[in-house]
mmCIF file of C-alpha atoms and ligand atoms in Angstrom:
data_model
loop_
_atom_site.group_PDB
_atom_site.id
_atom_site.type_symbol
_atom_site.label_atom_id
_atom_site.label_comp_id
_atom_site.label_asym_id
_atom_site.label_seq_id
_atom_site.Cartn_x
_atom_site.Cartn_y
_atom_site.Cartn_z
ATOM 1 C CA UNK A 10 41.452 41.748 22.106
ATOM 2 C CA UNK A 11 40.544 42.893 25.261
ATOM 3 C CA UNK A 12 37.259 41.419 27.539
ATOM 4 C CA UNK A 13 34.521 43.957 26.638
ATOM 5 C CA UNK A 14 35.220 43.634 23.270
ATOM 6 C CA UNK A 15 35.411 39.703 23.086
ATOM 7 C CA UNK A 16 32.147 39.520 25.223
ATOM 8 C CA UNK A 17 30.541 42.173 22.471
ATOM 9 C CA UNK A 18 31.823 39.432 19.799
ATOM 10 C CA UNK A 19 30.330 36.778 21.756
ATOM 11 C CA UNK A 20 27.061 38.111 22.431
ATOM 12 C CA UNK A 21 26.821 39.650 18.490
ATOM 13 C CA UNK A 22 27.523 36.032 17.596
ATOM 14 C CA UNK A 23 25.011 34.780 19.411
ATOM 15 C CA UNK A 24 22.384 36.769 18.389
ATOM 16 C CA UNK A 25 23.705 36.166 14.653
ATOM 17 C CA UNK A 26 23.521 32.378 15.316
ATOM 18 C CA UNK A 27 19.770 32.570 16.657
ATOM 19 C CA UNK A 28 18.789 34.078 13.810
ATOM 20 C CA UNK A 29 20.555 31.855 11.315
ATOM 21 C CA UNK A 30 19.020 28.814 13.333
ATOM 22 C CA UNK A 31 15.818 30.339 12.872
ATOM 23 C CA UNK A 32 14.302 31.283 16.637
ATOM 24 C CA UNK A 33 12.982 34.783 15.415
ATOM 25 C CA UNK A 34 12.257 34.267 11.692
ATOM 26 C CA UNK A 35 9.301 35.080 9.906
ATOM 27 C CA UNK A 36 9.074 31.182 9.407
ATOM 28 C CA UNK A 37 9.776 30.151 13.148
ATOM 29 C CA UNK A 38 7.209 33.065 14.506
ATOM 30 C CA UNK A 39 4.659 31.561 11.461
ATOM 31 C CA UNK A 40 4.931 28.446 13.050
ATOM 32 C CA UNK A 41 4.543 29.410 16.487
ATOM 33 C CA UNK A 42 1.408 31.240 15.734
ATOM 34 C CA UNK A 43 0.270 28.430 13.749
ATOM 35 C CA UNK A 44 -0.040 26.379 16.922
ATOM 36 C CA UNK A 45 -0.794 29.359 19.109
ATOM 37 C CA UNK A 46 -4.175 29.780 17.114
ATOM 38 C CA UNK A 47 -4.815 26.429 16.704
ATOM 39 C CA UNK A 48 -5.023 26.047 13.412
ATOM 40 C CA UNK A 49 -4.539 22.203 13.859
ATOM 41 C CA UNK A 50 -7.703 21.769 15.436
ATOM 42 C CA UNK A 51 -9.136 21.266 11.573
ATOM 43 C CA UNK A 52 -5.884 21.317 9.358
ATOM 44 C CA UNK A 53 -2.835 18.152 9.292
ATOM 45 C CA UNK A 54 0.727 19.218 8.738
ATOM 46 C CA UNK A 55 3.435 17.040 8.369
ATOM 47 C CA UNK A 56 1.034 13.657 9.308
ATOM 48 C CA UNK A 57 -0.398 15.436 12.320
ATOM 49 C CA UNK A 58 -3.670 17.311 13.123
ATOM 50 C CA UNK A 59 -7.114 17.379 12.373
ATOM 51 C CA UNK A 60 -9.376 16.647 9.797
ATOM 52 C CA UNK A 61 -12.323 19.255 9.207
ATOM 53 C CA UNK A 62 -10.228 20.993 7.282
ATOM 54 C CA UNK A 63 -7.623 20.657 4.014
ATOM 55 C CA UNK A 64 -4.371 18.725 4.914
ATOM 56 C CA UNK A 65 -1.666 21.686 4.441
ATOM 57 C CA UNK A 66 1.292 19.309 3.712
ATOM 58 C CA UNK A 67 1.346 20.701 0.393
ATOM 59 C CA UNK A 68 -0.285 23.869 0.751
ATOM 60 C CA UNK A 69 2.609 26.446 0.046
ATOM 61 C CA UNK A 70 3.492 23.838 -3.407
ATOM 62 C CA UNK A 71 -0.513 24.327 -4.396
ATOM 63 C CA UNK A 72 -1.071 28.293 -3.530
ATOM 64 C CA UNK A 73 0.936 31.597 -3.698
ATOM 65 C CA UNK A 74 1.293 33.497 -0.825
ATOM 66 C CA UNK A 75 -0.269 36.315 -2.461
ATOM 67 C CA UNK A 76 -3.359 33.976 -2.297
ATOM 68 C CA UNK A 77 -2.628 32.722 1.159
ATOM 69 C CA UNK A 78 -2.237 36.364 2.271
ATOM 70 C CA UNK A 79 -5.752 36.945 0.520
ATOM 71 C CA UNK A 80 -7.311 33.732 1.877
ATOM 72 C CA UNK A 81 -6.180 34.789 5.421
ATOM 73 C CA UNK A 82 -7.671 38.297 5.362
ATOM 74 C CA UNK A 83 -10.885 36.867 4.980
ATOM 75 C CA UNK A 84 -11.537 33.482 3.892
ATOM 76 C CA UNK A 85 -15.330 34.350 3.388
ATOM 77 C CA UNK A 86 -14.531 37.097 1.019
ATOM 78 C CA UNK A 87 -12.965 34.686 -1.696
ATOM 79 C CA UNK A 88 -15.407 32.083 -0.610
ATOM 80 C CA UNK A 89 -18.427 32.715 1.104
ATOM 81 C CA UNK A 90 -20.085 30.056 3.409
ATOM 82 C CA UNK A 91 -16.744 28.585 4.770
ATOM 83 C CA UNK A 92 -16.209 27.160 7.791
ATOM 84 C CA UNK A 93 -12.575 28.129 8.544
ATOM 85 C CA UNK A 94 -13.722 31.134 11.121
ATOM 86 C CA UNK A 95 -11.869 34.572 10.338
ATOM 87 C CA UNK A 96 -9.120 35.021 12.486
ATOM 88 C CA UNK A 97 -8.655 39.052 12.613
ATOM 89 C CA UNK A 98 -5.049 38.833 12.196
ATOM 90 C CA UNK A 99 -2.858 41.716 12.418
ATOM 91 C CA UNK A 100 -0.403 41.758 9.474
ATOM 92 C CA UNK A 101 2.321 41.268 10.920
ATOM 93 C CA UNK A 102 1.257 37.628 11.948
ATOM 94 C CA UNK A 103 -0.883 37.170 9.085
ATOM 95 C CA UNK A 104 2.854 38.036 6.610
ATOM 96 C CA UNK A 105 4.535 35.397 9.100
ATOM 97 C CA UNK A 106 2.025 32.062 8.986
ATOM 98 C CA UNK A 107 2.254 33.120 5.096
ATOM 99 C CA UNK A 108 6.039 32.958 5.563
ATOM 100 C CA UNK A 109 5.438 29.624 7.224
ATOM 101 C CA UNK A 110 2.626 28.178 5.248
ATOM 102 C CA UNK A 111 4.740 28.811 2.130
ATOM 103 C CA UNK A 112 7.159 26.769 3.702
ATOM 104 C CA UNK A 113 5.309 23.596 3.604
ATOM 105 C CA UNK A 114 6.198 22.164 0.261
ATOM 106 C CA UNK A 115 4.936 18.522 0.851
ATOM 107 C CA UNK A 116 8.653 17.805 1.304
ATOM 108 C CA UNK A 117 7.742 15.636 5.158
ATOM 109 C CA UNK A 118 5.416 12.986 3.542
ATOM 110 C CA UNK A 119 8.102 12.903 0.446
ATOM 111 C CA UNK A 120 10.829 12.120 2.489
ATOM 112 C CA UNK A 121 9.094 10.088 6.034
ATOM 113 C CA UNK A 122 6.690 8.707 3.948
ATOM 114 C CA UNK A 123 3.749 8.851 2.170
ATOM 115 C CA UNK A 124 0.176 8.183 3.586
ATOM 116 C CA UNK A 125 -1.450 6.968 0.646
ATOM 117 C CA UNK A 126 1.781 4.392 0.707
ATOM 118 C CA UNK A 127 -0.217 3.128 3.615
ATOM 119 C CA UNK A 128 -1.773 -0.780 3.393
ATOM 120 C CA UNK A 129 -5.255 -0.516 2.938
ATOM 121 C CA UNK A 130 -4.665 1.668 -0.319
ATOM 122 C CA UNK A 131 -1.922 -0.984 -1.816
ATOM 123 C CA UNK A 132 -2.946 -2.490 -4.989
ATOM 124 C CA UNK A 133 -6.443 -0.270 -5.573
ATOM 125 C CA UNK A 134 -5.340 2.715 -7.789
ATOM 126 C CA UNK A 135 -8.162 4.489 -8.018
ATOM 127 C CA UNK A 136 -8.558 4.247 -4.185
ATOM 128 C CA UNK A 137 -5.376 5.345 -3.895
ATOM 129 C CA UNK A 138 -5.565 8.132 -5.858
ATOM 130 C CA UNK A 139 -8.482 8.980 -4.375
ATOM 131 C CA UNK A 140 -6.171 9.688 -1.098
ATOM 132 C CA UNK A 141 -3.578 11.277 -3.169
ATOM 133 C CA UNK A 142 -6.378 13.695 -4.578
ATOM 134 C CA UNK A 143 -7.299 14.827 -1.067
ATOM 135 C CA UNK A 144 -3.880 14.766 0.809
ATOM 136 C CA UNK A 145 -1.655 16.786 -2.212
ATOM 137 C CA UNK A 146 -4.948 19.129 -2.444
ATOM 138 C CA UNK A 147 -6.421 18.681 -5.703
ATOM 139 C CA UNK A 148 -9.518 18.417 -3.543
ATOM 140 C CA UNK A 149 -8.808 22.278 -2.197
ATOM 141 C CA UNK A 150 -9.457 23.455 -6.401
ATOM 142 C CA UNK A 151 -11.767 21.128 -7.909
ATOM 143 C CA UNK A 152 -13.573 19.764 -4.422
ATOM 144 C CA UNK A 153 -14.596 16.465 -3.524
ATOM 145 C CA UNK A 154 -15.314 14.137 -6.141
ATOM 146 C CA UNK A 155 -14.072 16.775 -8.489
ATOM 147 C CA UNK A 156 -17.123 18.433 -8.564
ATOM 148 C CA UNK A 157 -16.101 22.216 -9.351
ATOM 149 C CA UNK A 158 -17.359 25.267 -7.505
ATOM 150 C CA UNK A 159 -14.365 26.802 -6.204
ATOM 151 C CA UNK A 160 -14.179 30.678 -7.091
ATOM 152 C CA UNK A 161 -11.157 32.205 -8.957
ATOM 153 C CA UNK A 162 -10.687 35.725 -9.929
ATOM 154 C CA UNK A 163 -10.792 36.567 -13.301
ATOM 155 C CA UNK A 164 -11.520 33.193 -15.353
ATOM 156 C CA UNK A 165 -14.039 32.570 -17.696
ATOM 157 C CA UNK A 166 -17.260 31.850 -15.027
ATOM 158 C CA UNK A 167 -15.378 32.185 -12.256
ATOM 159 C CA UNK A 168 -14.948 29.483 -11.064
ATOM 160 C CA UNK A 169 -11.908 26.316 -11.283
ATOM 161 C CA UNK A 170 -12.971 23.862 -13.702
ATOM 162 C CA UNK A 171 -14.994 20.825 -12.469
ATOM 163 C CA UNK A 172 -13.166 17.918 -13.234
ATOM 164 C CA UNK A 173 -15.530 15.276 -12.455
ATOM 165 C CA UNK A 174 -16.559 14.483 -15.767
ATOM 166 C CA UNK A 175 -12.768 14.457 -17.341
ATOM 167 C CA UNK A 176 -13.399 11.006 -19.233
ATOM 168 C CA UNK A 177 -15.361 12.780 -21.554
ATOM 169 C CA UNK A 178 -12.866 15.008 -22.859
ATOM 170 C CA UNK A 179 -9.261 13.744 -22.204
ATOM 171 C CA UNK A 180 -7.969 10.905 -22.836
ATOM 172 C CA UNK A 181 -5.920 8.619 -20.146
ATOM 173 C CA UNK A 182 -2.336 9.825 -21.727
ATOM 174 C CA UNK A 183 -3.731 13.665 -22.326
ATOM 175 C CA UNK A 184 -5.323 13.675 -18.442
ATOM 176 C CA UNK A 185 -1.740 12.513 -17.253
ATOM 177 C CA UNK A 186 -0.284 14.933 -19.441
ATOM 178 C CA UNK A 187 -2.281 17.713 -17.883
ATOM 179 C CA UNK A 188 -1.984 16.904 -14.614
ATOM 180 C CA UNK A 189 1.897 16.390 -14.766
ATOM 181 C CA UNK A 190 2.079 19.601 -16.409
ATOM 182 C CA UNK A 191 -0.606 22.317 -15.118
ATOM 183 C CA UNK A 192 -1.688 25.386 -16.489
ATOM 184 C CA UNK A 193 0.678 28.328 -15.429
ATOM 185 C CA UNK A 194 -2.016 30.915 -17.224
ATOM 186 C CA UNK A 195 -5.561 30.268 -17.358
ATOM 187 C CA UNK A 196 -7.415 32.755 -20.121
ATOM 188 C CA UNK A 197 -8.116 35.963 -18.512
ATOM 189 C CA UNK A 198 -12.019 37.056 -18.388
ATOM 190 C CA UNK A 199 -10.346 40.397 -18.956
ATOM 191 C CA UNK A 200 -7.232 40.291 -20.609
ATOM 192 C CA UNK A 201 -6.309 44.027 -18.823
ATOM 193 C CA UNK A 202 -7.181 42.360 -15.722
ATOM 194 C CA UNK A 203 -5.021 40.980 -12.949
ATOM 195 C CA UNK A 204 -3.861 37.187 -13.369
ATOM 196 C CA UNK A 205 -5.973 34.799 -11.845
ATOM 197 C CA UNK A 206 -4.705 33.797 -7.862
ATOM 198 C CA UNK A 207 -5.433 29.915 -8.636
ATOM 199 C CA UNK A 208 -3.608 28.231 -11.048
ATOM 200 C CA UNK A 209 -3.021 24.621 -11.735
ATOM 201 C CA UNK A 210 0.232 23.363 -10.528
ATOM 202 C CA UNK A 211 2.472 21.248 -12.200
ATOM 203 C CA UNK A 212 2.400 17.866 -10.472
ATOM 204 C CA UNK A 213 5.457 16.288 -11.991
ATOM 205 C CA UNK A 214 7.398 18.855 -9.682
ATOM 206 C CA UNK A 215 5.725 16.539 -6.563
ATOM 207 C CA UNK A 216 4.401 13.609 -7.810
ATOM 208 C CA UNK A 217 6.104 10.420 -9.324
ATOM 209 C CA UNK A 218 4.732 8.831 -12.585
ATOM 210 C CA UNK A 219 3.267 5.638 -10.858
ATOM 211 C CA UNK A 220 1.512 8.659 -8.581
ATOM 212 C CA UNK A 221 0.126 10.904 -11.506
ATOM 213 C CA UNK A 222 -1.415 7.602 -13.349
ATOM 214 C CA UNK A 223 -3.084 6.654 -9.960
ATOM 215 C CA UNK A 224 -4.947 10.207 -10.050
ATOM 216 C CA UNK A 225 -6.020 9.816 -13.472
ATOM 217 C CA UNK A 226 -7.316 6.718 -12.458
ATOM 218 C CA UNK A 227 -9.522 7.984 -9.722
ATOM 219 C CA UNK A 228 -10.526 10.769 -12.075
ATOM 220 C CA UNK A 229 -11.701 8.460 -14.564
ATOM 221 C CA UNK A 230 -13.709 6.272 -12.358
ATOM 222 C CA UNK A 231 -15.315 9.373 -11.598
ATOM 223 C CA UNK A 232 -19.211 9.444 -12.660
ATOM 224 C CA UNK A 233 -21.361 12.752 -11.598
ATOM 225 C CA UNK A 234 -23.432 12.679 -14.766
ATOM 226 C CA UNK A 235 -26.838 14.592 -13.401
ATOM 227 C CA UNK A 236 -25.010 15.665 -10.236
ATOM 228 C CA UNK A 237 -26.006 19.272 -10.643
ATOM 229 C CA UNK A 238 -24.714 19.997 -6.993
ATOM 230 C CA UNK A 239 -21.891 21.706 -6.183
ATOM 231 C CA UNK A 240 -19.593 21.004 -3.186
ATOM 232 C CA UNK A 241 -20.315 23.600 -0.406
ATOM 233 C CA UNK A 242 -16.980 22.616 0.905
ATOM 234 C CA UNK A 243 -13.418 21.321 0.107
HETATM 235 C C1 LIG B 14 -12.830 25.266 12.239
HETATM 236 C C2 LIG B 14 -11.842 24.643 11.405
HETATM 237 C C3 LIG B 14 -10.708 25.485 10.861
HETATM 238 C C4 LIG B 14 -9.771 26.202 11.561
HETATM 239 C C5 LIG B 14 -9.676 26.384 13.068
HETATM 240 C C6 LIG B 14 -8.841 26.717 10.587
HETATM 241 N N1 LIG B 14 -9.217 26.345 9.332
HETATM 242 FE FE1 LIG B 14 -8.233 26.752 7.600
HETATM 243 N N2 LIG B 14 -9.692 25.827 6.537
HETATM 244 C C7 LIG B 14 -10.774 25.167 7.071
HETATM 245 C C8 LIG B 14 -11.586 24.641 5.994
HETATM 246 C C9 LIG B 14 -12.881 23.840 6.147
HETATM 247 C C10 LIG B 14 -10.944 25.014 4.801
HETATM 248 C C11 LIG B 14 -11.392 24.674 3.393
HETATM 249 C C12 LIG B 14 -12.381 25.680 2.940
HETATM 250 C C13 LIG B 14 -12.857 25.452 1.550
HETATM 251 O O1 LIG B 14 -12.076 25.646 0.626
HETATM 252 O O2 LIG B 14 -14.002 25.080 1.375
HETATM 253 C C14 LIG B 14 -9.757 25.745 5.185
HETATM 254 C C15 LIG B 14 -8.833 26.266 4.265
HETATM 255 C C16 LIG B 14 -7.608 26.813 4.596
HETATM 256 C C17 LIG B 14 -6.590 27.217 3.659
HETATM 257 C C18 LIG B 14 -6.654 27.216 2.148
HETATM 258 C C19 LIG B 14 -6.907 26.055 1.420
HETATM 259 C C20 LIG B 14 -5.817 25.055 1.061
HETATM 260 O O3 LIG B 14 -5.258 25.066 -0.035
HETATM 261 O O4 LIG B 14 -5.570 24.180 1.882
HETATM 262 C C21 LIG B 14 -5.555 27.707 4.394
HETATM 263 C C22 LIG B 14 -4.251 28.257 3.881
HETATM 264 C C23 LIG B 14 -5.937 27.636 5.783
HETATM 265 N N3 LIG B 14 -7.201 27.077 5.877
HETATM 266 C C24 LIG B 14 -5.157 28.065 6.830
HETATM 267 C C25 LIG B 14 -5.571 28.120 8.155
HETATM 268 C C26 LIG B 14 -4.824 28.761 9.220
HETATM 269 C C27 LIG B 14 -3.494 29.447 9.046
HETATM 270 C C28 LIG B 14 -5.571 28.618 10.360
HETATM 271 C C29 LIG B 14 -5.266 29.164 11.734
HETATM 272 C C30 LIG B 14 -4.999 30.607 11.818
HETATM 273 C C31 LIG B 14 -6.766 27.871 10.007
HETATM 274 N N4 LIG B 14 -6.735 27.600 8.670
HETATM 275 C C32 LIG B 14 -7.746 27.488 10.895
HETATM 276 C C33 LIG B 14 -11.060 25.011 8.413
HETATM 277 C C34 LIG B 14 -10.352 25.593 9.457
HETATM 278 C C1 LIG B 15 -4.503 25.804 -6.790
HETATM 279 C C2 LIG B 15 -5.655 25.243 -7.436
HETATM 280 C C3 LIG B 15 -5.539 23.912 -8.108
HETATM 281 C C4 LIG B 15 -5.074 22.729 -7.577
HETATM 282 C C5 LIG B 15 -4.541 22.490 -6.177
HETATM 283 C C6 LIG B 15 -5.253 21.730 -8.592
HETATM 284 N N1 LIG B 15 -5.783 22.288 -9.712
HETATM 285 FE FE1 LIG B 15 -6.330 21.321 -11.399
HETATM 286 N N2 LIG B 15 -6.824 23.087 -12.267
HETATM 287 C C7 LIG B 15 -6.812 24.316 -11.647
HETATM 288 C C8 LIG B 15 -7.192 25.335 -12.591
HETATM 289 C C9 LIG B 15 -7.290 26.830 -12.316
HETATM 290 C C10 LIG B 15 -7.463 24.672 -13.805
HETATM 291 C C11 LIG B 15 -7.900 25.297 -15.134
HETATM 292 C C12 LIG B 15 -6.676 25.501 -16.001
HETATM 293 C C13 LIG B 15 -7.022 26.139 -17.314
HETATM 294 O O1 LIG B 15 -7.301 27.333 -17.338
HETATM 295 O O2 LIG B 15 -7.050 25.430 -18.330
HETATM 296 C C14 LIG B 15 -7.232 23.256 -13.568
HETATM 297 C C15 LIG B 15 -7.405 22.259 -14.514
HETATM 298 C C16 LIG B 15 -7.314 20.913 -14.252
HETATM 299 C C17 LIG B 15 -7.631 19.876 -15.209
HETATM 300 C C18 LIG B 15 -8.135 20.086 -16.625
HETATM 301 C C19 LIG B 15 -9.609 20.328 -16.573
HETATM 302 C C20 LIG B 15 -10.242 20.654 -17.906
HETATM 303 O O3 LIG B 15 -11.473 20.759 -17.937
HETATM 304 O O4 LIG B 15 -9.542 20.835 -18.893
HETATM 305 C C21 LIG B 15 -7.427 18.679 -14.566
HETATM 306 C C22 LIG B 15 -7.640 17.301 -15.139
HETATM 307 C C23 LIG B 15 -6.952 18.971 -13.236
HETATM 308 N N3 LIG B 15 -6.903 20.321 -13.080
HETATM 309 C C24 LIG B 15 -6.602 18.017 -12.302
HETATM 310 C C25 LIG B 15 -6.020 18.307 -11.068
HETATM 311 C C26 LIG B 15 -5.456 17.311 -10.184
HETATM 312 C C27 LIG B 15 -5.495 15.823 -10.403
HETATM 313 C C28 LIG B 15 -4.933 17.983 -9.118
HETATM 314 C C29 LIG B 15 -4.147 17.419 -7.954
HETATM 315 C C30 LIG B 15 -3.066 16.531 -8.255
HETATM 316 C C31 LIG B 15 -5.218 19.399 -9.327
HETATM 317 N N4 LIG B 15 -5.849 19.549 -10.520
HETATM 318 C C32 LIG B 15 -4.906 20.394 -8.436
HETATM 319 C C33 LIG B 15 -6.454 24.558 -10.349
HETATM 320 C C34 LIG B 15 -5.960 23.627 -9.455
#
């Protein structure tokens, strides 16, 4: 082989090998815009960021891209009176962080740990599933306290169920059951419709046992009975 065509080999390798590694994929540029528009000002990924808003950890496990692509066009549009600001996007970021968000599977706090392993939630399982609740995102469906109010396309009312009053209607082994399993299909309001964007996931994918039982035990210690307010926010 001569020298131009082993440098050609070299450099076409190279470029090969960045893009295997990841500097210019969808994912890596995701990420990179993630931080460039500082999304971690109000959202924690991976243990780190801020508060005002969900914890993402788990956020491409608990919604589709489709509805993260939705969400990101206009977050007032599928729920109006939110604080996360629009961003404008152009699509060809907005497709990326989707590409990245997707990403985030809650695999970090699986595997380095998980915070509501931390002390001050060891032996309290409702606290602790209280954490559980807000860190996985069950919070980012049914809102805090489980108090409902979070639109859906396409359901019955539109809206996700409130969940807040659960020990009236399930019992502890049918609320685990539920919970471990989800709800791939929610009834349609109109069965020739499109399928609704939020669905319930299936928890046993993430969540151990001991885990699921602690968030039906927060749920059941749950009492909103002539709470008629809804939760403006997650
Ligand atoms: C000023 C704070 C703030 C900033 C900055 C912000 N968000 Fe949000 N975000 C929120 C809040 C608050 C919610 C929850 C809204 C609700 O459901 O009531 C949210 C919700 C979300 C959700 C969907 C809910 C879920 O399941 O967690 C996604 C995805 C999201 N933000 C992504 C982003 C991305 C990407 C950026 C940066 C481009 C960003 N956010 C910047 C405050 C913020
Ligand atoms: C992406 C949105 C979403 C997330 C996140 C989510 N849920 Fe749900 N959940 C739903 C939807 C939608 C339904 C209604 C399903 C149906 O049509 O029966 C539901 C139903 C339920 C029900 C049954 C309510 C009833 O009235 O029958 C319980 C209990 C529940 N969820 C608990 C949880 C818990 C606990 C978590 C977190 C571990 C969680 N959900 C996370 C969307 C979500």
């Amino acid at each position: 082989m001569n020298r131009l065509r082993l440098a050609a080999l070299l450099i076409f390798a190279g470029t090969l090998s960045a893009c295997q590694l990841g500097h210019d994929s969808p994912v890596e540029r995701g990420r990179a815009s993630f931080q460039a528009y500082k999304c971690t000002k109000c959202h924690t990924v991976n243990g780190e960021g801020g508060v005002l808003g969900p914890d993402l950890t788990f956020v491409g496990f608990r919604k589709s891209s489709d509805f993260l692509e939705r969400w990101l066009i206009n977050p007032q549009a599928w729920k109006p009176h939110v604080s996360m600001p629009n961003f404008y996007l152009r699509e060809a970021v907005r497709k990326d962080i989707v590409a990245y968000l997707a990403t985030l599977q809650g695999d970090f706090y699986i595997r380095e740990g998980r915070p509501w392993d931390a002390p001050q939630f060891a032996g309290d399982s409702v606290k602790r599933g209280g954490e559980i609740y807000s860190r996985v995102g069950c919070i980012t469906c049914h809102g805090k306290g489980g108090v409902g109010g979070y639109p859906n396309n396409n359901v019955v009312g539109g809206e996700i169920p409130k969940i807040s009053t659960v020990k009236d209607t399930y019992s502890r082994d049918e609320l685990i059951a539920r919970i471990a399993k989800g709800v791939r299909h929610s009834v349609k309001a109109d069965p020739a419709g499109p399928d609704p964007l939020l669905y319930m996931p299936r928890w046993e994918a993430k969540l151990k046992q001991e885990e699921i039982e602690a968030v039906a035990a927060y749920l059941l210690s749950l009492d909103d009975h002539g709470v008629e307010e809804k939760a403006e926010e997650w």
